[in-house]
Amino acid sequence: TYNLGIEGHCFLLQYLRHTMLLEKNRKPKVIIISVDMFTLQKRKKLYNLEQFLPYMLWNKEIKAATINYEGFVSLDYELPLVRYYGQIKTLEKTTRFFLGYLSNPVKRIKGFKAKDDSWNTDFDKAKSSMKSYVVKLNSDTLLLFERFIAECKSQNIKLIFVYAPEYIEGQIFTKNRDEVISIYTKYSHQYNIPFYDYSNDSISYQKRYFYNSNHLNKTGAELFTSRLIDTLKQSKIIKGISN
């Protein structure tokens, strides 16, 4: 197993990672895709754009996936070193790594890193700035998501939808939440994809398992993972995949 998620981004850039994985690796037998209120949106700015710097030069796939965000311009993908202009903190940190002044310990296990944090102020800040949150569905993302499903079907890659526990107050805060859930339910029925929705799981009602309304902390993630594993063990979809 490997966690291929990309922090802070919606499905558009998750799909980029997926396609790049398939280019040089064996295809996965099963993909468990974590869907949420943000999956089918598109943000304006290219969050954490520094992660693309080492790989984007002359890379058509990365350019096609990121050029429509606020962050890079065409020259950044074509001319060497131009993309580093203004990246003072990145260049400083890279130099310190190179000279041995900074260590870079491995913090992830197969792509996953737990956050051992307690409840923070993120949700309170959101409530103070707006009465409710409205998911703005992106038409390009919806089309790509359905294309992804069709591609996986054609390659005999089994799909599983999972909606992880979400703190109950955060669920109530999202005005059109039912609309988003209905889309996942529709795709689940249309393409015969199992959909395990943990919105009403007991975890979703206990703040101690989260560090904000959308993200489980280490304790919550471990508990949820054990429950998901139990569910998958009882499911026919993974029978015969491994011994």
Short mmCIF file of C-alpha atoms in Angstrom, two decimals:
data_model
loop_
_atom_site.label_atom_id
_atom_site.label_comp_id
_atom_site.label_asym_id
_atom_site.label_seq_id
_atom_site.Cartn_x
_atom_site.Cartn_y
_atom_site.Cartn_z
CA THR A 1 0.00 0.00 0.00
CA TYR A 2 1.02 3.63 -0.49
CA ASN A 3 -0.62 6.94 0.38
CA LEU A 4 -0.51 8.98 -2.84
CA GLY A 5 -2.50 11.93 -1.52
CA ILE A 6 -1.33 15.49 -2.20
CA GLU A 7 -1.79 17.93 0.65
CA GLY A 8 -3.98 20.98 0.17
CA HIS A 9 -5.18 20.14 -3.35
CA CYS A 10 -8.33 18.82 -4.97
CA PHE A 11 -8.74 15.99 -7.46
CA LEU A 12 -7.10 17.82 -10.39
CA LEU A 13 -3.63 17.42 -8.92
CA GLN A 14 -4.40 14.07 -7.32
CA TYR A 15 -5.01 12.87 -10.86
CA LEU A 16 -1.64 14.26 -11.96
CA ARG A 17 0.11 12.12 -9.35
CA HIS A 18 -1.96 9.12 -10.41
CA THR A 19 -1.04 9.41 -14.09
CA MET A 20 2.65 9.97 -13.32
CA LEU A 21 2.64 6.89 -11.11
CA LEU A 22 1.24 4.77 -13.94
CA GLU A 23 3.90 5.97 -16.38
CA LYS A 24 6.77 4.16 -14.67
CA ASN A 25 5.22 1.76 -12.19
CA ARG A 26 2.96 -1.25 -12.10
CA LYS A 27 -0.69 -0.29 -11.94
CA PRO A 28 -2.32 -0.71 -8.54
CA LYS A 29 -4.84 -3.50 -8.01
CA VAL A 30 -7.07 -1.33 -5.81
CA ILE A 31 -7.36 2.43 -5.31
CA ILE A 32 -9.08 3.67 -2.17
CA ILE A 33 -9.93 7.26 -2.97
CA SER A 34 -10.70 9.52 -0.04
CA VAL A 35 -13.50 11.84 -1.15
CA ASP A 36 -14.58 14.93 0.78
CA MET A 37 -16.16 18.35 0.41
CA PHE A 38 -13.10 19.71 -1.42
CA THR A 39 -12.42 16.89 -3.90
CA LEU A 40 -14.51 18.31 -6.74
CA GLN A 41 -13.50 21.95 -6.33
CA LYS A 42 -10.53 23.88 -7.72
CA ARG A 43 -8.51 26.37 -5.72
CA LYS A 44 -7.21 29.59 -7.31
CA LYS A 45 -3.64 29.55 -6.03
CA LEU A 46 -1.16 26.72 -6.48
CA TYR A 47 -0.76 25.72 -2.84
CA ASN A 48 2.77 24.74 -1.82
CA LEU A 49 4.07 25.41 -5.32
CA GLU A 50 7.65 24.75 -4.17
CA GLN A 51 6.99 21.01 -4.42
CA PHE A 52 6.84 21.25 -8.22
CA LEU A 53 10.10 23.17 -8.69
CA PRO A 54 12.48 20.19 -9.10
CA TYR A 55 10.24 18.40 -11.61
CA MET A 56 8.44 20.95 -13.77
CA LEU A 57 11.10 21.98 -16.31
CA TRP A 58 10.04 20.75 -19.80
CA ASN A 59 7.41 18.52 -18.20
CA LYS A 60 4.23 18.79 -20.25
CA GLU A 61 2.07 16.85 -17.79
CA ILE A 62 2.93 19.08 -14.84
CA LYS A 63 2.53 22.22 -16.94
CA ALA A 64 -0.91 21.16 -18.20
CA ALA A 65 -2.07 20.40 -14.66
CA THR A 66 -0.70 23.53 -12.94
CA ILE A 67 -0.55 26.38 -15.48
CA ASN A 68 -4.16 27.43 -14.85
CA TYR A 69 -3.48 28.13 -11.17
CA GLU A 70 -2.05 31.36 -9.79
CA GLY A 71 1.63 30.61 -9.27
CA PHE A 72 3.67 29.95 -12.40
CA VAL A 73 3.84 31.44 -15.91
CA SER A 74 4.83 29.67 -19.15
CA LEU A 75 8.51 30.72 -18.98
CA ASP A 76 8.87 28.96 -15.64
CA TYR A 77 8.35 25.62 -17.39
CA GLU A 78 10.64 26.38 -20.35
CA LEU A 79 13.72 28.32 -19.21
CA PRO A 80 16.11 26.75 -16.67
CA LEU A 81 16.31 28.46 -13.26
CA VAL A 82 13.67 31.10 -14.07
CA ARG A 83 11.18 29.27 -11.86
CA TYR A 84 13.44 29.89 -8.85
CA TYR A 85 13.24 33.67 -9.20
CA GLY A 86 11.86 35.08 -5.97
CA GLN A 87 11.98 31.73 -4.16
CA ILE A 88 14.30 33.12 -1.48
CA LYS A 89 13.25 30.81 1.36
CA THR A 90 13.40 27.72 -0.85
CA LEU A 91 16.89 28.58 -2.13
CA GLU A 92 18.13 29.38 1.35
CA LYS A 93 16.80 26.12 2.78
CA THR A 94 18.19 24.08 -0.13
CA THR A 95 21.64 25.64 0.35
CA ARG A 96 21.60 24.84 4.06
CA PHE A 97 20.66 21.23 3.29
CA PHE A 98 23.49 21.01 0.74
CA LEU A 99 26.07 22.43 3.17
CA GLY A 100 24.95 20.09 5.93
CA TYR A 101 23.49 22.68 8.27
CA LEU A 102 20.02 21.11 8.10
CA SER A 103 18.98 17.47 8.36
CA ASN A 104 16.08 16.05 6.41
CA PRO A 105 14.74 13.10 8.43
CA VAL A 106 12.12 10.84 6.91
CA LYS A 107 8.79 11.74 8.49
CA ARG A 108 6.47 9.74 6.25
CA ILE A 109 5.80 6.02 6.11
CA LYS A 110 4.76 5.00 2.61
CA GLY A 111 3.51 8.52 1.97
CA PHE A 112 1.62 8.90 5.26
CA LYS A 113 2.43 11.21 8.15
CA ALA A 114 0.16 11.44 11.18
CA LYS A 115 -0.37 14.78 12.92
CA ASP A 116 -0.32 14.33 16.67
CA ASP A 117 -2.17 17.61 17.30
CA SER A 118 -5.09 18.64 19.45
CA TRP A 119 -8.04 20.79 18.36
CA ASN A 120 -6.90 24.15 16.96
CA THR A 121 -8.62 27.42 16.04
CA ASP A 122 -9.12 26.77 12.28
CA PHE A 123 -12.84 26.07 12.57
CA ASP A 124 -13.51 29.03 14.86
CA LYS A 125 -11.78 31.32 12.36
CA ALA A 126 -13.91 29.94 9.53
CA LYS A 127 -17.12 30.51 11.50
CA SER A 128 -16.10 34.06 12.34
CA SER A 129 -15.55 34.92 8.68
CA MET A 130 -18.70 33.32 7.17
CA LYS A 131 -22.10 32.02 8.23
CA SER A 132 -21.67 28.79 6.31
CA TYR A 133 -19.43 27.21 3.70
CA VAL A 134 -20.70 26.56 0.17
CA VAL A 135 -18.88 23.99 -1.97
CA LYS A 136 -18.24 25.44 -5.45
CA LEU A 137 -18.20 22.44 -7.74
CA ASN A 138 -15.78 22.77 -10.68
CA SER A 139 -17.05 21.43 -14.02
CA ASP A 140 -13.55 20.47 -15.25
CA THR A 141 -12.91 18.55 -12.04
CA LEU A 142 -16.21 16.70 -12.35
CA LEU A 143 -15.39 15.66 -15.91
CA LEU A 144 -11.90 14.54 -14.94
CA PHE A 145 -13.19 12.59 -11.96
CA GLU A 146 -15.58 10.65 -14.17
CA ARG A 147 -12.83 10.11 -16.74
CA PHE A 148 -10.62 8.71 -13.97
CA ILE A 149 -13.35 6.24 -13.02
CA ALA A 150 -13.70 5.11 -16.64
CA GLU A 151 -9.93 4.71 -17.03
CA CYS A 152 -9.68 2.60 -13.89
CA LYS A 153 -12.53 0.41 -15.10
CA SER A 154 -10.82 -0.10 -18.48
CA GLN A 155 -7.54 -1.05 -16.75
CA ASN A 156 -9.27 -3.40 -14.33
CA ILE A 157 -8.27 -1.29 -11.31
CA LYS A 158 -10.79 -1.71 -8.52
CA LEU A 159 -12.05 1.52 -6.94
CA ILE A 160 -13.36 2.15 -3.45
CA PHE A 161 -14.80 5.49 -2.33
CA VAL A 162 -14.28 6.40 1.33
CA TYR A 163 -15.57 9.49 3.11
CA ALA A 164 -13.48 9.72 6.28
CA PRO A 165 -15.00 10.89 9.58
CA GLU A 166 -15.68 14.62 9.62
CA TYR A 167 -16.46 16.48 12.83
CA ILE A 168 -20.22 16.92 13.09
CA GLU A 169 -20.16 20.71 13.51
CA GLY A 170 -18.12 20.97 10.33
CA GLN A 171 -20.68 18.87 8.49
CA ILE A 172 -23.47 21.21 9.59
CA PHE A 173 -21.37 24.23 8.59
CA THR A 174 -21.28 23.13 4.92
CA LYS A 175 -24.49 24.45 3.38
CA ASN A 176 -24.71 22.19 0.29
CA ARG A 177 -23.12 19.10 1.80
CA ASP A 178 -25.99 16.83 0.74
CA GLU A 179 -25.47 17.88 -2.88
CA VAL A 180 -21.82 16.79 -2.80
CA ILE A 181 -22.56 13.48 -1.09
CA SER A 182 -25.25 12.78 -3.68
CA ILE A 183 -22.65 13.07 -6.46
CA TYR A 184 -20.46 10.40 -4.89
CA THR A 185 -23.52 8.25 -4.30
CA LYS A 186 -24.54 8.65 -7.95
CA TYR A 187 -21.11 7.60 -9.24
CA SER A 188 -21.10 4.71 -6.77
CA HIS A 189 -24.38 3.36 -8.16
CA GLN A 190 -23.63 4.18 -11.79
CA TYR A 191 -20.23 2.50 -11.85
CA ASN A 192 -20.79 -0.14 -9.16
CA ILE A 193 -18.17 1.30 -6.81
CA PRO A 194 -18.36 0.60 -3.07
CA PHE A 195 -18.86 3.81 -1.10
CA TYR A 196 -18.11 3.73 2.63
CA ASP A 197 -19.33 6.95 4.23
CA TYR A 198 -18.13 7.45 7.82
CA SER A 199 -19.91 10.79 8.27
CA ASN A 200 -22.20 9.27 10.90
CA ASP A 201 -19.53 7.14 12.57
CA SER A 202 -19.11 7.74 16.30
CA ILE A 203 -15.67 9.27 15.58
CA SER A 204 -17.38 12.21 13.84
CA TYR A 205 -19.05 13.23 17.10
CA GLN A 206 -15.92 13.44 19.26
CA LYS A 207 -13.68 16.48 18.96
CA ARG A 208 -10.74 14.69 20.61
CA TYR A 209 -10.14 12.74 17.39
CA PHE A 210 -9.61 15.87 15.23
CA TYR A 211 -7.26 18.83 15.01
CA ASN A 212 -9.81 20.77 12.94
CA SER A 213 -13.25 19.99 11.55
CA ASN A 214 -11.91 18.27 8.41
CA HIS A 215 -8.77 16.49 9.61
CA LEU A 216 -8.27 13.60 12.00
CA ASN A 217 -5.36 13.75 14.40
CA LYS A 218 -3.05 10.77 14.98
CA THR A 219 -5.39 9.11 17.46
CA GLY A 220 -8.42 9.58 15.22
CA ALA A 221 -6.57 8.45 12.08
CA GLU A 222 -5.38 5.24 13.73
CA LEU A 223 -8.85 4.44 15.06
CA PHE A 224 -10.49 5.18 11.71
CA THR A 225 -7.90 3.12 9.84
CA SER A 226 -8.56 0.09 12.03
CA ARG A 227 -12.30 0.42 11.41
CA LEU A 228 -11.80 0.80 7.65
CA ILE A 229 -9.55 -2.28 7.60
CA ASP A 230 -12.24 -4.29 9.37
CA THR A 231 -14.79 -3.11 6.81
CA LEU A 232 -12.54 -4.01 3.88
CA LYS A 233 -11.80 -7.44 5.32
CA GLN A 234 -15.52 -8.16 5.27
CA SER A 235 -15.85 -6.80 1.74
CA LYS A 236 -15.76 -9.01 -1.33
CA ILE A 237 -13.89 -6.38 -3.36
CA ILE A 238 -10.45 -7.17 -1.89
CA LYS A 239 -10.84 -10.94 -1.73
CA GLY A 240 -8.25 -12.60 -3.94
CA ILE A 241 -6.11 -9.44 -4.22
CA SER A 242 -3.44 -10.70 -1.81
CA ASN A 243 -2.75 -13.76 0.32
#
